[in-house]
Short mmCIF file of C-alpha atoms in Angstrom, two decimals:
data_model
loop_
_atom_site.label_atom_id
_atom_site.label_comp_id
_atom_site.label_asym_id
_atom_site.label_seq_id
_atom_site.Cartn_x
_atom_site.Cartn_y
_atom_site.Cartn_z
CA MET A 1 7.95 -4.20 -22.38
CA ALA A 2 4.76 -5.01 -20.41
CA GLU A 3 2.13 -6.86 -22.38
CA GLN A 4 -0.64 -4.51 -23.49
CA LYS A 5 -3.94 -5.13 -21.72
CA GLN A 6 -7.51 -4.12 -22.27
CA THR A 7 -10.28 -3.91 -19.71
CA VAL A 8 -13.27 -6.18 -20.14
CA SER A 9 -16.40 -4.95 -18.37
CA THR A 10 -18.79 -7.48 -16.84
CA ASP A 11 -21.73 -7.28 -14.51
CA ASP A 12 -19.48 -8.34 -11.65
CA GLY A 13 -16.58 -5.97 -12.08
CA LEU A 14 -13.58 -5.59 -14.32
CA ILE A 15 -11.25 -8.27 -15.66
CA LEU A 16 -7.95 -7.38 -17.23
CA ALA A 17 -7.26 -9.52 -20.25
CA PRO A 18 -4.46 -9.41 -22.84
CA ALA A 19 -5.64 -7.58 -25.93
CA ASP A 20 -5.67 -10.71 -28.11
CA GLU A 21 -7.82 -12.54 -25.55
CA LYS A 22 -10.45 -9.84 -25.25
CA GLN A 23 -12.94 -11.50 -27.60
CA ASN A 24 -12.60 -14.84 -25.80
CA ALA A 25 -13.26 -13.16 -22.45
CA VAL A 26 -16.30 -11.34 -23.76
CA ALA A 27 -17.64 -14.51 -25.37
CA SER A 28 -17.20 -16.37 -22.12
CA GLU A 29 -19.13 -13.67 -20.25
CA LEU A 30 -21.97 -13.84 -22.76
CA GLU A 31 -22.20 -17.58 -22.26
CA GLY A 32 -23.23 -16.82 -18.68
CA SER A 33 -20.28 -18.42 -16.92
CA GLY A 34 -18.18 -15.30 -16.37
CA ILE A 35 -15.01 -17.33 -16.97
CA SER A 36 -12.11 -15.56 -18.59
CA SER A 37 -9.50 -18.32 -18.12
CA PRO A 38 -11.10 -21.70 -18.87
CA ALA A 39 -7.96 -23.59 -17.88
CA GLU A 40 -8.53 -22.58 -14.27
CA TYR A 41 -11.88 -24.43 -14.26
CA GLU A 42 -10.89 -27.80 -15.72
CA ASP A 43 -11.64 -29.43 -12.34
CA LEU A 44 -15.17 -27.96 -12.38
CA PRO A 45 -17.15 -29.47 -15.28
CA ASP A 46 -19.90 -27.34 -16.77
CA PRO A 47 -23.29 -28.91 -15.90
CA ASP A 48 -25.08 -26.73 -18.46
CA ILE A 49 -23.31 -27.62 -21.71
CA GLY A 50 -25.66 -27.18 -24.66
CA LYS A 51 -28.00 -24.78 -22.88
CA THR A 52 -28.86 -21.39 -24.33
CA ASP A 53 -27.86 -18.09 -22.75
CA ALA A 54 -31.43 -17.57 -21.52
CA GLU A 55 -31.53 -21.04 -19.94
CA ARG A 56 -28.19 -20.45 -18.20
CA ALA A 57 -29.37 -17.11 -16.87
CA ALA A 58 -32.60 -18.65 -15.55
CA LEU A 59 -30.69 -21.45 -13.82
CA ASP A 60 -28.28 -18.98 -12.24
CA LYS A 61 -31.16 -16.81 -10.99
CA ALA A 62 -32.93 -19.84 -9.54
CA LEU A 63 -29.74 -20.96 -7.80
CA LEU A 64 -29.16 -17.53 -6.25
CA TRP A 65 -32.77 -17.36 -5.03
CA LYS A 66 -32.48 -20.83 -3.48
CA ILE A 67 -29.27 -19.86 -1.65
CA ASP A 68 -30.90 -16.63 -0.46
CA LEU A 69 -33.91 -18.45 0.98
CA TRP A 70 -31.80 -21.00 2.82
CA LEU A 71 -29.17 -18.64 4.23
CA ILE A 72 -30.35 -15.06 4.76
CA PRO A 73 -33.53 -15.40 6.89
CA TRP A 74 -31.95 -17.80 9.36
CA LEU A 75 -28.66 -15.92 9.69
CA SER A 76 -30.57 -12.67 10.17
CA LEU A 77 -32.56 -14.26 12.99
CA LEU A 78 -29.35 -15.39 14.67
CA TYR A 79 -27.87 -11.91 14.50
CA LEU A 80 -31.08 -10.31 15.73
CA LEU A 81 -30.86 -12.52 18.83
CA SER A 82 -27.15 -11.77 19.20
CA PHE A 83 -27.57 -8.01 19.08
CA LEU A 84 -30.67 -8.17 21.28
CA ASP A 85 -28.80 -10.15 23.93
CA ARG A 86 -25.76 -7.89 24.05
CA THR A 87 -27.70 -4.59 24.13
CA ASN A 88 -30.74 -5.46 26.26
CA ILE A 89 -28.77 -4.33 29.29
CA GLY A 90 -29.68 -0.78 28.20
CA ASN A 91 -33.37 -1.68 28.43
CA ALA A 92 -32.77 -3.45 31.75
CA LYS A 93 -31.16 -0.29 33.11
CA VAL A 94 -34.32 1.71 32.36
CA ALA A 95 -36.27 -1.10 34.12
CA ASN A 96 -34.30 -0.47 37.38
CA LEU A 97 -31.42 -2.96 37.04
CA GLU A 98 -29.01 -0.56 38.78
CA LYS A 99 -31.13 0.01 41.87
CA SER A 100 -32.00 -3.69 42.21
CA ILE A 101 -28.42 -4.99 42.49
CA GLY A 102 -26.92 -1.89 44.09
CA MET A 103 -24.93 -0.50 41.15
CA VAL A 104 -23.31 2.86 41.78
CA GLY A 105 -21.01 5.28 39.95
CA ARG A 106 -19.26 3.60 37.01
CA ASP A 107 -20.65 0.11 37.68
CA TYR A 108 -22.95 0.18 34.64
CA ASN A 109 -20.16 1.39 32.35
CA ASN A 110 -17.85 -1.33 33.68
CA ALA A 111 -20.48 -3.96 32.87
CA LEU A 112 -20.55 -2.68 29.28
CA THR A 113 -16.76 -2.47 29.01
CA ILE A 114 -15.98 -6.02 30.12
CA PHE A 115 -18.14 -7.46 27.35
CA PHE A 116 -16.10 -5.75 24.64
CA ILE A 117 -12.75 -6.82 26.08
CA SER A 118 -13.57 -10.53 25.75
CA TYR A 119 -15.64 -10.05 22.59
CA ALA A 120 -13.03 -8.12 20.62
CA GLY A 121 -10.12 -10.17 21.96
CA ALA A 122 -11.59 -13.43 20.69
CA GLU A 123 -12.84 -12.23 17.29
CA PRO A 124 -9.61 -12.39 15.20
CA LEU A 125 -9.35 -16.16 15.84
CA THR A 126 -12.98 -17.13 15.42
CA ASN A 127 -12.96 -17.55 11.64
CA ILE A 128 -10.10 -20.02 11.92
CA LEU A 129 -12.19 -22.01 14.42
CA LEU A 130 -15.19 -21.80 12.08
CA LYS A 131 -13.07 -23.18 9.25
CA HIS A 132 -11.76 -25.97 11.51
CA TRP A 133 -15.10 -27.09 12.96
CA SER A 134 -17.41 -26.18 10.03
CA PRO A 135 -20.15 -23.51 10.18
CA ARG A 136 -22.86 -25.92 11.34
CA TYR A 137 -21.06 -27.07 14.49
CA PHE A 138 -19.50 -23.68 15.20
CA PHE A 139 -22.66 -21.57 14.99
CA THR A 140 -24.81 -24.12 16.84
CA GLY A 141 -22.34 -24.33 19.72
CA ILE A 142 -21.85 -20.61 20.30
CA ILE A 143 -25.58 -19.76 20.00
CA ILE A 144 -26.70 -22.30 22.63
CA LEU A 145 -23.83 -21.21 24.87
CA TRP A 146 -24.61 -17.50 24.83
CA GLY A 147 -28.34 -18.22 25.26
CA ILE A 148 -27.59 -20.11 28.47
CA ILE A 149 -25.38 -17.27 29.72
CA MET A 150 -28.06 -14.69 28.94
CA THR A 151 -30.68 -16.73 30.82
CA LEU A 152 -28.40 -16.99 33.86
CA MET A 153 -27.90 -13.22 33.78
CA GLY A 154 -31.49 -12.91 34.95
CA THR A 155 -30.56 -14.62 38.24
CA ILE A 156 -27.62 -12.44 39.30
CA GLU A 157 -27.65 -10.76 42.70
CA ASN A 158 -24.72 -8.34 42.53
CA GLN A 159 -22.24 -6.51 40.30
CA ALA A 160 -19.74 -9.37 40.37
CA GLY A 161 -22.29 -11.75 38.89
CA LEU A 162 -23.20 -9.25 36.17
CA LEU A 163 -19.53 -8.74 35.25
CA ALA A 164 -18.92 -12.50 35.02
CA CYS A 165 -21.95 -13.03 32.78
CA ARG A 166 -21.03 -10.12 30.50
CA TRP A 167 -17.44 -11.44 30.15
CA PHE A 168 -18.55 -14.91 29.10
CA LEU A 169 -21.30 -13.49 26.90
CA GLY A 170 -18.61 -11.61 24.97
CA LEU A 171 -16.56 -14.77 24.45
CA ALA A 172 -19.58 -16.75 23.27
CA GLU A 173 -20.90 -14.09 20.87
CA ALA A 174 -17.49 -13.22 19.39
CA GLY A 175 -17.70 -15.70 16.54
CA LEU A 176 -21.07 -14.86 15.04
CA PHE A 177 -20.64 -11.53 13.28
CA PRO A 178 -17.19 -12.04 11.69
CA GLY A 179 -18.11 -15.67 11.07
CA VAL A 180 -21.28 -14.84 9.15
CA ASN A 181 -19.56 -12.13 7.08
CA TYR A 182 -16.82 -14.58 6.13
CA TYR A 183 -19.40 -17.34 5.56
CA LEU A 184 -21.49 -15.20 3.21
CA SER A 185 -18.39 -14.22 1.22
CA CYS A 186 -17.89 -17.93 0.50
CA TRP A 187 -21.35 -18.16 -1.11
CA TYR A 188 -21.81 -14.95 -3.10
CA ARG A 189 -19.94 -13.10 -5.80
CA ARG A 190 -18.39 -9.80 -4.83
CA GLN A 191 -21.15 -7.60 -6.25
CA GLU A 192 -23.89 -9.77 -4.73
CA LEU A 193 -22.50 -9.70 -1.21
CA GLY A 194 -23.34 -6.16 -0.12
CA PHE A 195 -27.12 -6.47 -0.34
CA ARG A 196 -27.10 -9.81 1.48
CA ALA A 197 -24.79 -8.48 4.18
CA ALA A 198 -27.10 -5.46 4.53
CA LEU A 199 -30.15 -7.70 4.91
CA PHE A 200 -28.28 -9.68 7.54
CA PHE A 201 -27.07 -6.63 9.45
CA SER A 202 -30.42 -4.86 9.27
CA ALA A 203 -31.35 -7.40 11.94
CA ALA A 204 -29.20 -5.34 14.33
CA ALA A 205 -31.34 -2.27 13.74
CA MET A 206 -34.48 -4.37 13.99
CA ALA A 207 -33.13 -5.80 17.25
CA GLY A 208 -32.96 -2.28 18.63
CA SER A 209 -36.47 -1.55 17.44
CA PHE A 210 -37.87 -4.91 18.49
CA GLY A 211 -35.92 -4.79 21.75
CA GLY A 212 -37.61 -1.58 22.81
CA LEU A 213 -41.07 -3.01 22.18
CA LEU A 214 -40.19 -6.32 23.82
CA ALA A 215 -38.64 -4.69 26.88
CA ALA A 216 -41.68 -2.47 27.33
CA ALA A 217 -43.91 -5.57 27.34
CA ILE A 218 -41.67 -7.83 29.44
CA SER A 219 -41.04 -5.19 32.09
CA LYS A 220 -44.77 -5.40 32.91
CA MET A 221 -44.02 -8.88 34.30
CA ASP A 222 -42.45 -7.17 37.31
CA GLY A 223 -43.17 -9.28 40.40
CA ILE A 224 -44.20 -12.46 38.58
CA GLY A 225 -42.46 -15.44 40.21
CA GLY A 226 -40.85 -13.04 42.64
CA TYR A 227 -38.62 -11.62 39.84
CA GLU A 228 -38.28 -7.99 38.84
CA GLY A 229 -39.12 -6.98 35.27
CA TRP A 230 -35.48 -6.52 34.24
CA ARG A 231 -34.74 -10.14 35.21
CA TRP A 232 -37.51 -11.37 32.91
CA ILE A 233 -35.96 -9.35 30.04
CA PHE A 234 -32.75 -11.39 30.38
CA ILE A 235 -34.42 -14.74 31.11
CA LEU A 236 -37.01 -14.75 28.34
CA GLU A 237 -34.67 -13.41 25.66
CA GLY A 238 -32.01 -15.93 26.74
CA LEU A 239 -34.44 -18.85 26.59
CA ALA A 240 -35.56 -17.73 23.13
CA THR A 241 -31.92 -17.86 21.99
CA VAL A 242 -31.43 -21.38 23.39
CA PHE A 243 -34.63 -22.52 21.65
CA VAL A 244 -33.45 -21.18 18.28
CA GLY A 245 -29.96 -22.59 18.83
CA CYS A 246 -31.37 -26.10 19.19
CA PHE A 247 -32.53 -25.95 15.55
CA CYS A 248 -29.34 -24.34 14.25
CA TYR A 249 -27.60 -27.64 13.45
CA TRP A 250 -30.26 -28.48 10.86
CA MET A 251 -30.65 -24.96 9.50
CA VAL A 252 -27.01 -23.92 8.94
CA PHE A 253 -25.19 -25.54 6.04
CA ASP A 254 -21.51 -25.71 5.25
CA PHE A 255 -19.88 -24.32 2.14
CA PRO A 256 -21.34 -24.52 -1.41
CA ASP A 257 -19.44 -27.64 -2.47
CA THR A 258 -20.68 -29.57 0.60
CA ALA A 259 -24.16 -28.06 1.07
CA ARG A 260 -26.86 -30.71 1.49
CA PHE A 261 -29.65 -28.51 0.12
CA LEU A 262 -27.97 -28.16 -3.29
CA THR A 263 -28.08 -30.80 -6.01
CA ALA A 264 -24.86 -31.98 -7.63
CA ASP A 265 -25.40 -29.67 -10.63
CA GLU A 266 -26.23 -26.73 -8.38
CA LYS A 267 -23.02 -27.26 -6.41
CA LEU A 268 -21.05 -27.08 -9.65
CA ARG A 269 -22.87 -23.92 -10.73
CA ALA A 270 -22.26 -22.33 -7.33
CA MET A 271 -18.55 -23.13 -7.40
CA ARG A 272 -18.06 -22.05 -11.02
CA ARG A 273 -19.73 -18.66 -10.44
CA LEU A 274 -17.47 -18.05 -7.41
CA ARG A 275 -14.32 -19.08 -9.23
CA ALA A 276 -15.31 -16.79 -12.10
CA ASP A 277 -15.32 -13.99 -9.55
CA ASN A 278 -11.69 -14.67 -8.53
CA GLN A 279 -12.70 -16.53 -5.37
CA THR A 280 -11.00 -19.66 -4.14
CA ARG A 281 -13.22 -22.46 -2.92
CA ALA A 282 -13.53 -22.38 0.87
CA THR A 283 -12.78 -26.10 1.17
CA GLU A 284 -9.71 -26.18 -1.07
CA GLU A 285 -7.49 -23.99 1.12
CA LYS A 286 -5.77 -25.61 4.09
CA ILE A 287 -5.36 -23.69 7.34
CA SER A 288 -1.92 -22.13 7.35
CA ARG A 289 -0.06 -19.34 9.14
CA ARG A 290 0.71 -17.97 5.69
CA TYR A 291 -2.79 -16.51 5.39
CA VAL A 292 -2.50 -14.86 8.79
CA PHE A 293 0.75 -13.18 7.74
CA GLN A 294 -0.74 -12.12 4.39
CA ALA A 295 -3.67 -10.44 6.12
CA VAL A 296 -1.53 -8.75 8.78
CA LYS A 297 0.92 -7.37 6.21
CA ASP A 298 -1.78 -6.10 3.86
CA TRP A 299 -2.17 -2.32 4.16
CA LYS A 300 -5.87 -2.64 3.34
CA THR A 301 -6.46 -4.56 6.56
CA TRP A 302 -5.43 -1.61 8.70
CA VAL A 303 -7.15 1.13 6.71
CA TYR A 304 -10.38 -0.88 6.87
CA ALA A 305 -9.76 -1.34 10.60
CA VAL A 306 -9.58 2.45 11.02
CA GLN A 307 -12.82 2.85 9.08
CA TYR A 308 -14.49 0.17 11.13
CA MET A 309 -13.49 1.69 14.46
CA GLY A 310 -15.12 4.86 13.13
CA VAL A 311 -18.44 3.05 12.80
CA LEU A 312 -18.31 0.62 15.74
CA CYS A 313 -17.77 3.22 18.47
CA PRO A 314 -20.86 5.17 17.30
CA LEU A 315 -22.84 1.94 16.79
CA TYR A 316 -22.36 0.69 20.33
CA SER A 317 -22.71 4.14 21.86
CA PHE A 318 -26.05 4.50 20.11
CA SER A 319 -27.40 1.00 20.80
CA LEU A 320 -26.31 0.86 24.45
CA PHE A 321 -27.26 4.39 25.44
CA LEU A 322 -30.24 5.39 23.27
CA PRO A 323 -32.72 4.62 26.08
CA THR A 324 -30.53 6.68 28.44
CA ILE A 325 -30.31 9.54 25.92
CA LEU A 326 -34.08 9.51 25.54
CA VAL A 327 -34.51 9.66 29.32
CA GLY A 328 -32.27 12.73 29.24
CA MET A 329 -34.70 14.29 26.74
CA GLY A 330 -37.49 13.90 29.28
CA TYR A 331 -39.04 10.57 28.26
CA LYS A 332 -39.61 8.11 31.11
CA GLY A 333 -40.06 4.36 31.62
CA ASN A 334 -41.96 2.51 28.91
CA ARG A 335 -42.31 5.70 26.87
CA ALA A 336 -38.51 5.91 26.61
CA GLN A 337 -38.45 2.24 25.52
CA LEU A 338 -41.09 2.87 22.83
CA MET A 339 -39.51 6.10 21.58
CA SER A 340 -36.37 4.10 20.72
CA VAL A 341 -38.27 2.07 18.11
CA PRO A 342 -38.67 4.56 15.18
CA PRO A 343 -34.95 5.52 14.81
CA TYR A 344 -34.01 1.86 14.57
CA ALA A 345 -36.72 1.18 12.00
CA ALA A 346 -35.41 4.05 9.84
CA ALA A 347 -31.86 2.69 10.22
CA ALA A 348 -32.94 -0.78 9.08
CA ALA A 349 -34.58 0.64 5.94
CA MET A 350 -31.52 2.76 5.11
CA THR A 351 -29.20 -0.22 5.66
CA ILE A 352 -31.07 -2.34 3.14
CA PHE A 353 -31.24 0.50 0.61
CA ILE A 354 -27.50 1.23 0.79
CA GLY A 355 -26.72 -2.48 0.45
CA TRP A 356 -28.80 -2.65 -2.73
CA PHE A 357 -27.46 0.66 -4.08
CA ALA A 358 -23.79 -0.15 -3.47
CA ASP A 359 -24.15 -3.55 -5.14
CA ARG A 360 -25.75 -1.99 -8.20
CA THR A 361 -23.33 0.92 -8.56
CA LYS A 362 -20.18 -0.58 -6.96
CA TRP A 363 -19.81 2.82 -5.22
CA ARG A 364 -18.98 1.45 -1.78
CA GLY A 365 -16.64 4.31 -0.95
CA TYR A 366 -19.04 7.03 -2.07
CA SER A 367 -21.88 5.34 -0.15
CA ASN A 368 -19.86 5.32 3.06
CA MET A 369 -18.93 8.98 2.62
CA ALA A 370 -22.51 10.16 2.07
CA VAL A 371 -24.05 8.09 4.84
CA SER A 372 -21.36 8.91 7.42
CA LEU A 373 -21.81 12.63 6.78
CA MET A 374 -25.54 12.17 7.45
CA GLY A 375 -24.65 10.62 10.78
CA CYS A 376 -22.32 13.50 11.58
CA VAL A 377 -25.19 15.94 10.99
CA GLY A 378 -27.35 13.94 13.38
CA PHE A 379 -24.81 14.05 16.20
CA ALA A 380 -24.15 17.73 15.50
CA MET A 381 -27.87 18.29 16.17
CA LEU A 382 -27.59 16.41 19.44
CA LEU A 383 -24.57 18.53 20.36
CA GLY A 384 -25.95 21.88 19.27
CA SER A 385 -29.54 21.86 20.45
CA SER A 386 -31.28 21.45 23.81
CA THR A 387 -34.71 21.17 22.18
CA PRO A 388 -36.05 17.59 22.58
CA GLY A 389 -37.68 17.61 19.13
CA VAL A 390 -34.45 18.61 17.38
CA GLN A 391 -32.49 16.09 19.42
CA TYR A 392 -34.94 13.33 18.55
CA VAL A 393 -34.57 14.09 14.82
CA GLY A 394 -30.81 13.89 15.42
CA THR A 395 -31.20 10.33 16.69
CA PHE A 396 -32.86 9.39 13.37
CA LEU A 397 -30.01 10.86 11.30
CA GLY A 398 -27.44 9.36 13.65
CA ALA A 399 -28.92 5.87 13.36
CA MET A 400 -29.31 6.15 9.56
CA GLY A 401 -25.69 7.31 9.30
CA ILE A 402 -24.25 4.51 11.44
CA TYR A 403 -25.95 1.22 10.64
CA PRO A 404 -25.55 1.11 6.81
CA CYS A 405 -21.78 1.65 7.13
CA VAL A 406 -21.26 -1.58 9.07
CA PRO A 407 -22.20 -4.09 6.31
CA ASN A 408 -20.98 -1.77 3.55
CA THR A 409 -17.50 -1.47 5.09
CA LEU A 410 -17.15 -5.22 5.72
CA THR A 411 -18.49 -6.07 2.26
CA TRP A 412 -16.01 -3.62 0.77
CA ALA A 413 -13.19 -5.32 2.67
CA SER A 414 -14.35 -8.79 1.56
CA ASN A 415 -14.68 -7.62 -2.05
CA ASN A 416 -11.02 -6.64 -2.13
CA VAL A 417 -9.42 -9.83 -0.80
CA GLU A 418 -8.95 -13.01 -2.79
CA GLY A 419 -8.66 -16.30 -0.94
CA SER A 420 -11.19 -17.48 1.61
CA LEU A 421 -8.73 -17.91 4.48
CA LYS A 422 -6.96 -14.58 4.03
CA ARG A 423 -10.37 -12.97 3.75
CA GLY A 424 -11.50 -14.70 6.92
CA VAL A 425 -8.46 -13.54 8.87
CA MET A 426 -8.75 -9.98 7.54
CA VAL A 427 -12.43 -9.73 8.44
CA GLY A 428 -11.62 -11.11 11.90
CA ILE A 429 -8.91 -8.50 12.45
CA VAL A 430 -11.05 -5.63 11.17
CA VAL A 431 -14.07 -6.65 13.25
CA GLY A 432 -11.97 -7.35 16.34
CA TRP A 433 -10.17 -4.01 16.13
CA GLY A 434 -13.45 -2.21 15.58
CA ASN A 435 -15.08 -3.90 18.54
CA MET A 436 -12.21 -2.93 20.83
CA ASN A 437 -13.68 0.55 20.50
CA GLY A 438 -16.74 -0.72 22.29
CA VAL A 439 -14.60 -0.11 25.38
CA VAL A 440 -14.62 3.58 24.42
CA SER A 441 -18.36 3.49 23.74
CA SER A 442 -19.00 2.07 27.19
CA ASN A 443 -17.28 4.94 28.96
CA ILE A 444 -18.25 8.17 27.20
CA TYR A 445 -21.87 8.54 28.33
CA MET A 446 -21.40 9.19 32.03
CA PRO A 447 -24.07 9.95 34.67
CA GLN A 448 -22.51 13.32 35.51
CA ASP A 449 -23.02 14.48 31.89
CA LYS A 450 -26.80 14.08 31.85
CA PRO A 451 -29.12 15.26 30.45
CA ARG A 452 -27.22 16.52 27.35
CA TYR A 453 -24.32 14.02 27.33
CA LEU A 454 -22.17 16.43 25.35
CA THR A 455 -18.94 14.50 25.92
CA GLY A 456 -20.41 11.30 24.51
CA HIS A 457 -21.98 13.00 21.49
CA GLY A 458 -18.75 14.89 20.78
CA ILE A 459 -16.58 11.76 20.84
CA VAL A 460 -19.01 9.89 18.57
CA PHE A 461 -18.99 12.83 16.14
CA ALA A 462 -15.16 12.84 16.10
CA TYR A 463 -15.01 9.09 15.45
CA MET A 464 -17.47 9.31 12.57
CA PHE A 465 -15.88 12.28 10.86
CA THR A 466 -12.21 11.39 11.35
CA CYS A 467 -12.08 7.59 11.20
CA LEU A 468 -15.16 6.62 9.18
CA PHE A 469 -15.44 9.50 6.71
CA GLY A 470 -11.70 10.23 6.60
CA GLY A 471 -10.69 6.55 6.45
CA THR A 472 -13.18 5.95 3.65
CA MET A 473 -11.72 8.78 1.59
CA VAL A 474 -8.17 7.46 2.06
CA MET A 475 -9.17 3.91 1.08
CA HIS A 476 -11.26 5.04 -1.91
CA PHE A 477 -8.55 7.14 -3.51
CA MET A 478 -5.73 4.67 -2.77
CA LEU A 479 -7.68 1.85 -4.43
CA LYS A 480 -8.54 4.02 -7.45
CA ARG A 481 -4.84 4.86 -7.85
CA GLU A 482 -3.85 1.18 -7.61
CA ASN A 483 -6.48 0.22 -10.20
CA ARG A 484 -5.09 2.81 -12.63
CA LEU A 485 -1.61 1.36 -12.23
CA ARG A 486 -2.82 -2.18 -12.80
CA LYS A 487 -4.91 -1.33 -15.85
CA SER A 488 -1.98 0.51 -17.43
CA GLY A 489 0.31 -2.51 -16.99
CA GLN A 490 2.58 -0.85 -14.44
CA ARG A 491 2.17 -3.77 -12.01
CA ASP A 492 2.84 -6.55 -14.53
CA HIS A 493 6.42 -6.92 -13.34
CA TRP A 494 5.07 -8.50 -10.14
CA ILE A 495 4.38 -11.76 -12.03
CA GLU A 496 7.50 -11.89 -14.21
CA GLY A 497 9.30 -15.22 -13.84
CA LYS A 498 6.48 -16.85 -11.86
CA ASN A 499 4.64 -20.01 -12.85
CA GLU A 500 0.86 -20.34 -12.96
CA GLN A 501 0.52 -21.60 -9.39
CA GLU A 502 2.78 -18.88 -7.99
CA ILE A 503 0.73 -16.24 -9.80
CA ARG A 504 -2.49 -17.70 -8.43
CA ASP A 505 -1.02 -17.70 -4.92
CA LEU A 506 -0.57 -13.93 -5.12
CA GLY A 507 -4.33 -13.59 -4.65
CA ASP A 508 -5.50 -9.98 -4.74
CA VAL A 509 -1.90 -8.83 -5.29
CA ARG A 510 -2.10 -10.18 -8.84
CA PRO A 511 -2.05 -7.37 -11.42
CA ASP A 512 -5.32 -8.60 -12.96
CA PHE A 513 -7.25 -8.31 -9.68
CA ILE A 514 -9.21 -5.05 -9.90
CA TYR A 515 -10.39 -3.52 -6.65
CA THR A 516 -13.92 -2.38 -5.84
CA THR A 517 -13.76 1.30 -4.90
#
């Protein structure tokens, strides 16, 4: 007969504990450590022995604030530059890129497509490289590299040069987004990750907003040094990336147990709080094919991949073609650039709010459902109305329905995987599969469809409703069902006959691992 279990509620989730251990688990939580199995932490001494609950809580809050200040602003800046550099081609198009280098027909769409082929193809392996080289070396290297490529893009003379630059830009940028999501999951507990990921990803929306303003200003440099305005967009934004990349080595730190900005006691606190959240230390797992196989065979990987393709196709369609869509509404030149700013600003605010809300409520599935439906309404307005005012409101709802789902979906996936390497591989697969749909995004807004672009809007609507909303519902209810089975003891037979290490190696398959829904 399966051992009877009771559920212990904590601020970070649910822990299943045998009934006769319930009081010990609760007592441990009240002590501020969150540890329900002290034996698992014998190699991590408690630096706060003898301190009161209030003192422990204050130290934990101070530690979290210190980590936030060191990590989030800098990583957000890196992603702002990344998203700016991959999407500024849309601003360059409005500034006469096509006419200048003789682009015709599908040439612009091909330049968008080739980026996503190299970008998505490289992503599943990037987290393994990050683990091998360490975050400091990895992030510094790729940022300087893509900054140089972006700068050189301002000197191209033909379509072949543009295609080559976009291909190598995709390879260089591939490691940042999955790398940072994996990296953050090695620093924060599961119910702290969503808000930080949202702050980080809000930089993408701010990049769209900032990019419109910046492009409008830079394009006025037309003729300076004998260069057209669109060339200066690439050159100046590329040089800014190289400049920031030169400081990256000193600003990016490795994992909590090797971070130079933490004291010895703070490192112990950081590691203990992660281990209490069923997370393995990032430096204690050795690279192995086993984690690749675990991630590939996990059904959650592929349902999250479906969800993520449902958000990435709309994301890139929106960010690459918003200036073009606005031109179709009747806005021209710099006015079209400036009109792209408010929807992105609204998206950034909504992204941060959903990150905070989902962390507080743990309703990641419900949040995705509500927000994705908002986005569907926005694209339905773009499909159903020819009135510029209605269409412009639709761009607000579309942006607010797309951007929050990116960090929320990836945080949800990270929440439900134990083991830093399996989590890294899973995030790489999910992000890589999602970004393959950038190829679709690049080819659904065609010149012959202007000014309404009904084909593009219709495909984006289908992706959001079927893959994002539908995939979220499937994942939500499957995880709720699995949690019910685990809490009732119907999965306890999975650990029968196994020793302690074998049980620990099961990771999130362990019956006491409760999923975030």
